[in-house]
Structures are given as C-alpha cells and as structure tokens.
Amino acid sequence: MKQLFSSLLFATAACAAKLSQGLTQTQTNGLSTWGTLDNPQFPDFLPSRDGPTEDPWENLNNQRRDNDPYPEVPYTGVTRYYDFEVARDVLSPDGYEKNGIFVNGQFPGPAIEANWGDWVEVAVYNNITGPEEGTSMHWHGISQKGTQWADGVPGVSQCPIAPGSSFTYRFRASEYGTSWWHSHYSAQWTAGAFGPLVVYGPKHIPYDVDVGPVMLGDYHHRDYFEVVEDAASNSTDLNVYAPWSDNNLINGKNNYNCSISKTNATCVDNAGLAQFRFQPGKVHRLRLMNIGSAALLHFSIDGHKMQVIAQDFVPIVPYEADVVTLGAAQRTDILVMGDADPDQTYWIRSNISTNCSNTYTSMAWAVLSYEGNDDIQEPTTDSTDAVKEADRKDFLCKNDDLNKTVPFYPQALKEPDITTTIQVDLYTNETGHHLWTMNNRTQRTDYNNPLLLLANEGNFSIPDPDWNVYDFGTSKTVRIVLNTVYQSAHPMHLHGHSFQVLSEGAGPWDGTIVNPYNPTRRDTHMQRRYGHLVIQFEADNPGVWSYHCHIAWHASMGYNIMILEQSREIENLEIPVYMEQTCKDWDQWSKHNVVEQIDSGI
Ligand SMILES: *[C@@H]1O[C@H](CO)[C@@H](O)[C@H](O)[C@H]1NC(C)=O
Ligand SMILES: *[C@@H]1O[C@H](CO)[C@@H](O)[C@H](O)[C@H]1NC(C)=O
Ligand SMILES: *[C@@H]1O[C@H](CO)[C@@H](O)[C@H](O)[C@H]1NC(C)=O
Ligand SMILES: *[C@@H]1O[C@H](CO)[C@@H](O)[C@H](O)[C@H]1NC(C)=O
Ligand SMILES: *[C@@H]1O[C@H](CO)[C@@H](O)[C@H](O)[C@H]1NC(C)=O
Ligand SMILES: *[C@@H]1O[C@H](CO)[C@@H](O)[C@H](O)[C@H]1NC(C)=O
Ligand SMILES: *[C@@H]1O[C@H](CO)[C@@H](O)[C@H](O)[C@H]1NC(C)=O
Ligand SMILES: *[C@@H]1O[C@H](CO)[C@@H](O)[C@H](O)[C@H]1NC(C)=O
Ligand SMILES: *[C@@H]1O[C@H](CO)[C@@H](O)[C@H](O)[C@H]1NC(C)=O
Ligand SMILES: *[C@@H]1O[C@H](CO)[C@@H](O)[C@H](O)[C@H]1NC(C)=O
Ligand SMILES: [Cu+2]
C-alpha cells in the first residue's frame, strides 16, 4: 500500500512493482466494469435492423467528400432502449467510503450507445430515498430538435421526476461522436449520476480500435448537497464558497492518500487504478470527457503522441498534441498510435490545473499496457517537458487557441440578426451570499413551472425576473458576447445547439473574429478568467435552452440564462401529455414534502 504511493511520487525511479488493488471492483465501482480490462470493447457501429455486417455510412462518406458535408440525419428505423434506476448507495471509488446517487448501482453509470439517426428511449425511475429528492436527466450535446421537452432541465423543459415516479425520455441521436448524460437536478450529477453517451457515425479519419470513453474529472467525498450548501453559503472564506475537491478520477478510479482526510470515514490508500489496453501497431480512438464538477484538466499519455480529431460533437481537422485540455463537460476525441514498446507499461495522466480550481489531489493516474503483456507492472515512465510546461504555465484557464481547432466540415460565419452583450460578475448580496450575475441578474428556476410548458400554452408572462429569460424574438442568427472582469474561468454550455466560437481572450471583446470562414464549433467552451467569450448560433430550434456555466457550483450560484427561442413557434409544438403528468406528480409530491432548493435548481 505504501509502496504504490512512493512509486507514484517517484515515478521515474526504476523499481517496477506489481500493480496493487486494495479493494474489489464491487467495493469501488459497484456493478460497473469501467476502469477494468473486462470492460467491453466498443464497436464501429451497432447492429442495424437488418443485420450487423454493413457499414451504415459507407456510401455517405463518399457523398460527403463530393458535395454535401451536412446531409440529413439518416433514417434507421431502430430505437435503443435503456432503463435507469436512480438510487442512493455507498461505494468507495477511490478507497474513501461515501454516499452517492448512482444509476443502476454503477459508478460511473452505464454507457448509452446508438447509431447516428437511431432513436434512444431511456426510462428513468426515481428511486432516491433516505431522503427522497427529485431527479431529471440531460443528454449533453443532443439538439433535441422535435423533442424539445426531452432535454431534462428542471424548471426549463420539465418538472423534476418525483420520488417514486418515472419518466421516459425519447430522442433522436441526431449528432454523432462522444458525449455524456447526467442528472441536471441541482448538482446531483456530482454525486455519481452520470455516464457516457456514444453515438456511432461516419469516421472522417480512419482508426482501428475504439478504446471507448475515458471519463475524467474532479471528485468530492462529501455529499453533493453539503458542497452546494457551502457554495450557496454566506461564508466570507473563498475556500468554502469555492469548494475544494478531494480527488481526480479516471473512469471512476484513482488512489487517495487517506491521511490527508480529516474525517473518520472508512478509507484505504490503494483502492486501485483504471487500466487501458492497446494493440501493438494499431491506431486507437479514445473518447475523452470531463465529467467533473468544476476543474479544468490536462490529459496526456507517457510515451505516446496524440492526434485530436473531434471536440464535443464536431469533427475537426486533426492536429497533434502533447497535452489535451478539457474544461468541465467538454469532450475531445483523440487517436493514439500503439507504437511504443509493448512489453512496457505507461502512465496515463489527468492533472487538474491547480491555478484554475481548488483540489486536495490534482493527479489522476491510469495504467496503459499492450495486448500480449500478461504481467502488468506499475509504470515507471515520465511525462515530457511539454506536459510539465503546460501544467506549470496554465493560469489563464483557457482552451487551445481557436485557430488550432478547425471544423472538418466548414461552415462560414453569417451576419447576426441580433447581438447581446452580457456582463458577468460575482456579487455579494446584503446577507453575504455569493451570486453570479449576468447583467445584474442571478438565475433561479421554478421547478413547478417549466418555461417550455408555459410558453407552449401561450403564457409568456414571466412572473419572476430571476428566471433570467432572453427572448430573441424571430431573429435567426444570434450572437452572445460574455465579458467578465472577475478571476474565475467558466466552461460555458449551450443546450439545443452547437455554437460557433468567434473569439475568446483577455478583457472585453474588441470585435476580432478568429477564422470567420470556418470558426470553431462545439457545445461547451471556456470563458477564460478576466476574459470574454463570443458565440453565435442559428435559432432554428424552437424551445427553451439554457446557456450556463458547467461548473456545478457556479450553475448553483445562478450563472445561467434561459433562451426563449422562436417563442411563437413553441406554441405549435405538440408536447406529449406525460409532460403535464410529470408536473402533476411533482406538484403533489412538493405539496407534501419540503423541496430544499438552496440553489438555482439546475
Ligand atoms: C500522505 O499525506 C500525509 C499527510 O499530508 C503525508 O505526510 C504523506 O507524505 C502522504 N503520503 C504520500 C505517500 O504521499
Ligand atoms: C424503483 O421505482 C419504481 C417506480 O418508479 C418501482 O417500480 C421499482 O420497484 C423501484 N425499484 C426498487 C429497487 O426499489
Ligand atoms: C473521529 O473519531 C474521534 C474518536 O472517536 C472523535 O473524537 C472525532 O471527533 C471524530 N472526528 C470526526 C471528524 O468525526
Ligand atoms: C500537476 O499540475 C500541477 C499544476 O497544476 C503541477 O504543479 C504538478 O507538478 C503536476 N503534477 C504532476 C505529477 O505532474
Ligand atoms: C498561476 O497563475 C499565476 C498568475 O496568475 C502564475 O504566475 C503562476 O505561474 C500560475 N501557476 C500555475 C501552476 O499555473
Ligand atoms: C493562433 O492564435 C494564437 C493566439 O492568439 C497566436 O499566438 C498564434 O500566432 C496564432 N497562430 C496562427 C497560425 O495564426
Ligand atoms: C442573498 O442571496 C441568497 C441566495 O439567493 C438569498 O437567500 C438571500 O435572501 C439574499 N439576501 C438578500 C438580502 O436578498
Ligand atoms: C448569513 O445568512 C443568514 C441567513 O441565511 C443571516 O441570518 C446571517 O446574518 C448572514 N450572515 C452575515 C454575516 O451576513
Ligand atoms: C448593474 O447595476 C449597477 C448598480 O445598480 C448599475 O450601475 C449597472 O449599470 C447595472 N449593469 C447592467 C448591465 O445593467
Ligand atoms: C402564467 O404562468 C404563471 C406561472 O405558473 C402563472 O402565475 C400565471 O397565472 C400564468 N398566466 C396565465 C395568463 O395563465
Ligand atoms: Cu463558472
């Protein structure tokens, strides 16, 4: 147990040791196989309705190359069904025993897989007891065109799913690539209710092996509700309202130094690390995703070069990278050639940028070995200078330069019909509570009155300015300029769309646009500290879409706006009657139980 830690500290010291694993997989990750070599391989595509053999996109690829880069979402006639049971449980992912909220007893939760164009149907059962609370699930990055009510944001697109009730989400896999799903009820996902969402689609760059999701992110030992209480408190201590995470995990695993904990919880130092396997001479795809609650992090693999091929759901022109930077909720797909010595093992590193977020443990480690090596030793590899340099000098908390990330299928920038500038700040109110303001407003949703359903009934009388609604009328092309003079950086996520990123940088926006003929697109992008972020999107998806910071505690403290998109067309949406039933169930439950909404609600 001590041996593992000392060799982690002196990773370059040449004293190879057997990998140690102090807890069983069931103790650490429940019913999940994430992080083990038993986890199934990921295919190129799922069996179609007519059989498993054909590449569904073979012809499309040719068509794309010739003329039409954005064809219609293909019809497959297939629905992929999933059941999610959300419940409390006790697990020790990093050796420290904690209460969490998990899906199907798995941490991280199960992967949702579909082919591009399939429908996905997920029946979510709220089995949270002791105490009971609401839930709701969001399918990050899915545009939900035609199913705007399935976006899963409480108080925006639906009422929370009441304890003891269920809700079935049905949506089209209209985007393809790498994403994740997570609870959108308060900061509940940070308690464990999340997992990957993989949509198989055409490959714009060939590769051999899909290694699958690599979930990265900061991790808290305390109940998520306690952490939200701190963030929403009127403490004058920045270390309280900007909570410190305890660890950093890779596919739900990392070791933890129990002696730094000040509690008496059951804890072992060497719970065990996640493992990954390469095939010699093959090209591997890794689906990196930051599923953490706050931290920006740097990912690298000792002894291997990475090629970035997609960010969020957007294929990009490949570029080489020693380090990949991911803000909360961002995804990056990389290709890695298996060209290192197959008898050795290698550290996979995910390092939280300690200048951008507070953590007691910044490094997460995982072990890479090659097929054929059946005596897996602990790696003794070191990172390159480029990796060390990235860790050392990252104080802007930004993504890669925009001119590096060029969409593979170009889309030129249009003239906007409307431009809105929003000033973001941290404000301390009269009782000392810390609130994020957007043009002086702090967002708070009303669980019992989701705006989408009100708008559908033609009710546009927003009763509470705290809903923070932006109605861009019938504008087709919308530009939003965010400026902040505060020290925090923010991973900004827009629901219902990918957006173009026109500019991000220091200070307020000066009108400069990077790559106007084909700006970066994605659904989540960093607004650096003391900086600006300018995005633009096509308002072609009538509905109510949240644009918010994906730092759980910032969203809790109100960094969110609700975009009412093409409001008059929302009235024409045929919203299923079960949406109303979900609200009736929630109204009934919330009448007889105290809903402790101590934050914005999302
Ligand atoms: C664990 O933390 C304790 C307390 O901070 C420290 O003294 C010890 O060196 C750490 N152990 C390792 C292996 O890092
Ligand atoms: C979970 O909740 C559903 C009702 O939504 C119920 O049918 C099911 O039995 C519950 N499962 C457990 C394990 O309690
Ligand atoms: C840990 O246990 C000791 C002895 O039982 C007790 O004095 C102390 O208050 C406990 N600490 C915490 C944080 O619970
Ligand atoms: C991780 O990054 C921090 C800076 O955020 C740096 O100080 C530290 O040395 C890095 N850790 C390792 C093991 O490289
Ligand atoms: C943290 O940021 C400061 C500037 O704000 C910089 O001088 C320092 O090098 C940064 N450290 C790290 C580890 O990023
Ligand atoms: C890309 O942008 C960065 C930062 O603005 C700049 O330093 C760099 O020179 C640019 N590179 C190219 C090729 O334009
Ligand atoms: C300050 O904000 C908190 C959190 O929103 C709220 O509960 C409190 O009432 C506010 N204080 C005042 C004086 O408005
Ligand atoms: C903190 O907020 C509580 C109410 O939530 C209030 O009673 C208390 O006076 C506040 N403390 C300060 C220092 O403002
Ligand atoms: C925010 O409020 C302050 C003080 O009331 C005011 O000076 C400022 O103009 C307001 N800003 C915006 C963008 O409304
Ligand atoms: C619109 O909805 C709000 C919130 O439920 C409600 O208070 C108000 O009465 C409604 N207005 C109309 C005209 O139905
Ligand atoms: Cu933020």
mmCIF file with all atom_site columns, C-alpha atoms in Angstrom, residues 416-503:
data_model
loop_
_atom_site.group_PDB
_atom_site.id
_atom_site.type_symbol
_atom_site.label_atom_id
_atom_site.label_alt_id
_atom_site.label_comp_id
_atom_site.label_asym_id
_atom_site.label_entity_id
_atom_site.label_seq_id
_atom_site.pdbx_PDB_ins_code
_atom_site.Cartn_x
_atom_site.Cartn_y
_atom_site.Cartn_z
_atom_site.occupancy
_atom_site.B_iso_or_equiv
_atom_site.pdbx_formal_charge
_atom_site.auth_seq_id
_atom_site.auth_comp_id
_atom_site.auth_asym_id
_atom_site.auth_atom_id
_atom_site.pdbx_PDB_model_num
ATOM 1  C CA . PRO A 1 416 ? -26.026 38.112 -36.855 1.00 0.00 ? 416 PRO A CA 1
ATOM 2  C CA . ASP A 1 417 ? -29.613 39.377 -36.681 1.00 0.00 ? 417 ASP A CA 1
ATOM 3  C CA . ILE A 1 418 ? -29.101 40.257 -33.059 1.00 0.00 ? 418 ILE A CA 1
ATOM 4  C CA . THR A 1 419 ? -26.121 40.698 -30.729 1.00 0.00 ? 419 THR A CA 1
ATOM 5  C CA . THR A 1 420 ? -26.487 40.649 -26.960 1.00 0.00 ? 420 THR A CA 1
ATOM 6  C CA . THR A 1 421 ? -23.706 41.585 -24.574 1.00 0.00 ? 421 THR A CA 1
ATOM 7  C CA . ILE A 1 422 ? -23.809 40.137 -21.084 1.00 0.00 ? 422 ILE A CA 1
ATOM 8  C CA . GLN A 1 423 ? -21.607 41.337 -18.274 1.00 0.00 ? 423 GLN A CA 1
ATOM 9  C CA . VAL A 1 424 ? -20.783 38.556 -15.791 1.00 0.00 ? 424 VAL A CA 1
ATOM 10 C CA . ASP A 1 425 ? -19.708 39.215 -12.244 1.00 0.00 ? 425 ASP A CA 1
ATOM 11 C CA . LEU A 1 426 ? -19.617 37.748 -8.774  1.00 0.00 ? 426 LEU A CA 1
ATOM 12 C CA . TYR A 1 427 ? -21.819 39.736 -6.464  1.00 0.00 ? 427 TYR A CA 1
ATOM 13 C CA . THR A 1 428 ? -22.174 39.513 -2.697  1.00 0.00 ? 428 THR A CA 1
ATOM 14 C CA . ASN A 1 429 ? -25.633 40.484 -1.552  1.00 0.00 ? 429 ASN A CA 1
ATOM 15 C CA . GLU A 1 430 ? -26.743 42.124 1.711   1.00 0.00 ? 430 GLU A CA 1
ATOM 16 C CA . THR A 1 431 ? -26.740 38.845 3.644   1.00 0.00 ? 431 THR A CA 1
ATOM 17 C CA . GLY A 1 432 ? -23.286 37.949 2.365   1.00 0.00 ? 432 GLY A CA 1
ATOM 18 C CA . HIS A 1 433 ? -24.357 35.275 -0.151  1.00 0.00 ? 433 HIS A CA 1
ATOM 19 C CA . HIS A 1 434 ? -22.259 34.968 -3.296  1.00 0.00 ? 434 HIS A CA 1
ATOM 20 C CA . LEU A 1 435 ? -24.145 35.094 -6.548  1.00 0.00 ? 435 LEU A CA 1
ATOM 21 C CA . TRP A 1 436 ? -23.145 35.110 -10.193 1.00 0.00 ? 436 TRP A CA 1
ATOM 22 C CA . THR A 1 437 ? -24.825 37.923 -12.051 1.00 0.00 ? 437 THR A CA 1
ATOM 23 C CA . MET A 1 438 ? -25.482 38.287 -15.754 1.00 0.00 ? 438 MET A CA 1
ATOM 24 C CA . ASN A 1 439 ? -26.327 41.939 -16.362 1.00 0.00 ? 439 ASN A CA 1
ATOM 25 C CA . ASN A 1 440 ? -27.172 42.129 -12.675 1.00 0.00 ? 440 ASN A CA 1
ATOM 26 C CA . ARG A 1 441 ? -29.484 39.115 -12.590 1.00 0.00 ? 441 ARG A CA 1
ATOM 27 C CA . THR A 1 442 ? -28.999 35.790 -10.877 1.00 0.00 ? 442 THR A CA 1
ATOM 28 C CA . GLN A 1 443 ? -30.895 32.841 -12.247 1.00 0.00 ? 443 GLN A CA 1
ATOM 29 C CA . ARG A 1 444 ? -33.200 30.604 -10.277 1.00 0.00 ? 444 ARG A CA 1
ATOM 30 C CA . THR A 1 445 ? -35.588 28.101 -11.869 1.00 0.00 ? 445 THR A CA 1
ATOM 31 C CA . ASP A 1 446 ? -39.081 27.351 -10.661 1.00 0.00 ? 446 ASP A CA 1
ATOM 32 C CA . TYR A 1 447 ? -39.335 23.558 -10.527 1.00 0.00 ? 447 TYR A CA 1
ATOM 33 C CA . ASN A 1 448 ? -43.132 23.668 -10.670 1.00 0.00 ? 448 ASN A CA 1
ATOM 34 C CA . ASN A 1 449 ? -43.328 25.957 -13.727 1.00 0.00 ? 449 ASN A CA 1
ATOM 35 C CA . PRO A 1 450 ? -41.012 24.876 -16.548 1.00 0.00 ? 450 PRO A CA 1
ATOM 36 C CA . LEU A 1 451 ? -40.904 27.745 -19.023 1.00 0.00 ? 451 LEU A CA 1
ATOM 37 C CA . LEU A 1 452 ? -41.161 25.458 -22.061 1.00 0.00 ? 452 LEU A CA 1
ATOM 38 C CA . LEU A 1 453 ? -44.555 24.204 -20.939 1.00 0.00 ? 453 LEU A CA 1
ATOM 39 C CA . LEU A 1 454 ? -45.819 27.693 -20.078 1.00 0.00 ? 454 LEU A CA 1
ATOM 40 C CA . ALA A 1 455 ? -44.675 29.007 -23.470 1.00 0.00 ? 455 ALA A CA 1
ATOM 41 C CA . ASN A 1 456 ? -46.369 26.082 -25.169 1.00 0.00 ? 456 ASN A CA 1
ATOM 42 C CA . GLU A 1 457 ? -49.629 27.206 -23.535 1.00 0.00 ? 457 GLU A CA 1
ATOM 43 C CA . GLY A 1 458 ? -49.011 30.714 -24.844 1.00 0.00 ? 458 GLY A CA 1
ATOM 44 C CA . ASN A 1 459 ? -48.184 32.017 -21.382 1.00 0.00 ? 459 ASN A CA 1
ATOM 45 C CA . PHE A 1 460 ? -45.287 34.422 -21.816 1.00 0.00 ? 460 PHE A CA 1
ATOM 46 C CA . SER A 1 461 ? -45.921 36.441 -18.653 1.00 0.00 ? 461 SER A CA 1
ATOM 47 C CA . ILE A 1 462 ? -42.667 35.674 -16.901 1.00 0.00 ? 462 ILE A CA 1
ATOM 48 C CA . PRO A 1 463 ? -43.705 36.082 -13.256 1.00 0.00 ? 463 PRO A CA 1
ATOM 49 C CA . ASP A 1 464 ? -40.196 36.259 -11.817 1.00 0.00 ? 464 ASP A CA 1
ATOM 50 C CA . PRO A 1 465 ? -37.207 38.240 -13.180 1.00 0.00 ? 465 PRO A CA 1
ATOM 51 C CA . ASP A 1 466 ? -34.946 35.616 -11.557 1.00 0.00 ? 466 ASP A CA 1
ATOM 52 C CA . TRP A 1 467 ? -35.884 33.217 -14.343 1.00 0.00 ? 467 TRP A CA 1
ATOM 53 C CA . ASN A 1 468 ? -33.459 35.346 -16.362 1.00 0.00 ? 468 ASN A CA 1
ATOM 54 C CA . VAL A 1 469 ? -35.136 34.874 -19.737 1.00 0.00 ? 469 VAL A CA 1
ATOM 55 C CA . TYR A 1 470 ? -33.704 36.132 -23.026 1.00 0.00 ? 470 TYR A CA 1
ATOM 56 C CA . ASP A 1 471 ? -36.203 36.246 -25.866 1.00 0.00 ? 471 ASP A CA 1
ATOM 57 C CA . PHE A 1 472 ? -34.522 36.970 -29.194 1.00 0.00 ? 472 PHE A CA 1
ATOM 58 C CA . GLY A 1 473 ? -37.868 37.157 -30.987 1.00 0.00 ? 473 GLY A CA 1
ATOM 59 C CA . THR A 1 474 ? -37.764 35.881 -34.543 1.00 0.00 ? 474 THR A CA 1
ATOM 60 C CA . SER A 1 475 ? -34.026 36.532 -35.007 1.00 0.00 ? 475 SER A CA 1
ATOM 61 C CA . LYS A 1 476 ? -32.467 33.672 -36.943 1.00 0.00 ? 476 LYS A CA 1
ATOM 62 C CA . THR A 1 477 ? -28.797 34.220 -36.173 1.00 0.00 ? 477 THR A CA 1
ATOM 63 C CA . VAL A 1 478 ? -27.964 35.090 -32.575 1.00 0.00 ? 478 VAL A CA 1
ATOM 64 C CA . ARG A 1 479 ? -24.644 36.324 -31.218 1.00 0.00 ? 479 ARG A CA 1
ATOM 65 C CA . ILE A 1 480 ? -23.920 36.413 -27.481 1.00 0.00 ? 480 ILE A CA 1
ATOM 66 C CA . VAL A 1 481 ? -20.942 38.281 -26.048 1.00 0.00 ? 481 VAL A CA 1
ATOM 67 C CA . LEU A 1 482 ? -19.970 37.359 -22.489 1.00 0.00 ? 482 LEU A CA 1
ATOM 68 C CA . ASN A 1 483 ? -17.487 39.561 -20.664 1.00 0.00 ? 483 ASN A CA 1
ATOM 69 C CA . THR A 1 484 ? -16.157 39.115 -17.164 1.00 0.00 ? 484 THR A CA 1
ATOM 70 C CA . VAL A 1 485 ? -13.825 41.185 -15.018 1.00 0.00 ? 485 VAL A CA 1
ATOM 71 C CA . TYR A 1 486 ? -13.695 38.502 -12.323 1.00 0.00 ? 486 TYR A CA 1
ATOM 72 C CA . GLN A 1 487 ? -10.906 35.970 -11.712 1.00 0.00 ? 487 GLN A CA 1
ATOM 73 C CA . SER A 1 488 ? -12.908 32.773 -12.376 1.00 0.00 ? 488 SER A CA 1
ATOM 74 C CA . ALA A 1 489 ? -12.952 30.973 -15.716 1.00 0.00 ? 489 ALA A CA 1
ATOM 75 C CA . HIS A 1 490 ? -16.188 29.319 -16.902 1.00 0.00 ? 490 HIS A CA 1
ATOM 76 C CA . PRO A 1 491 ? -16.889 26.351 -19.189 1.00 0.00 ? 491 PRO A CA 1
ATOM 77 C CA . MET A 1 492 ? -19.980 27.703 -20.947 1.00 0.00 ? 492 MET A CA 1
ATOM 78 C CA . HIS A 1 493 ? -22.522 25.207 -22.297 1.00 0.00 ? 493 HIS A CA 1
ATOM 79 C CA . LEU A 1 494 ? -25.448 25.932 -24.593 1.00 0.00 ? 494 LEU A CA 1
ATOM 80 C CA . HIS A 1 495 ? -28.337 23.474 -24.740 1.00 0.00 ? 495 HIS A CA 1
ATOM 81 C CA . GLY A 1 496 ? -30.027 22.544 -28.019 1.00 0.00 ? 496 GLY A CA 1
ATOM 82 C CA . HIS A 1 497 ? -27.162 23.679 -30.251 1.00 0.00 ? 497 HIS A CA 1
ATOM 83 C CA . SER A 1 498 ? -23.561 23.601 -31.229 1.00 0.00 ? 498 SER A CA 1
ATOM 84 C CA . PHE A 1 499 ? -22.317 27.163 -31.442 1.00 0.00 ? 499 PHE A CA 1
ATOM 85 C CA . GLN A 1 500 ? -19.593 28.888 -33.388 1.00 0.00 ? 500 GLN A CA 1
ATOM 86 C CA . VAL A 1 501 ? -16.865 30.445 -31.254 1.00 0.00 ? 501 VAL A CA 1
ATOM 87 C CA . LEU A 1 502 ? -15.939 33.819 -32.728 1.00 0.00 ? 502 LEU A CA 1
ATOM 88 C CA . SER A 1 503 ? -13.460 34.919 -30.115 1.00 0.00 ? 503 SER A CA 1
#
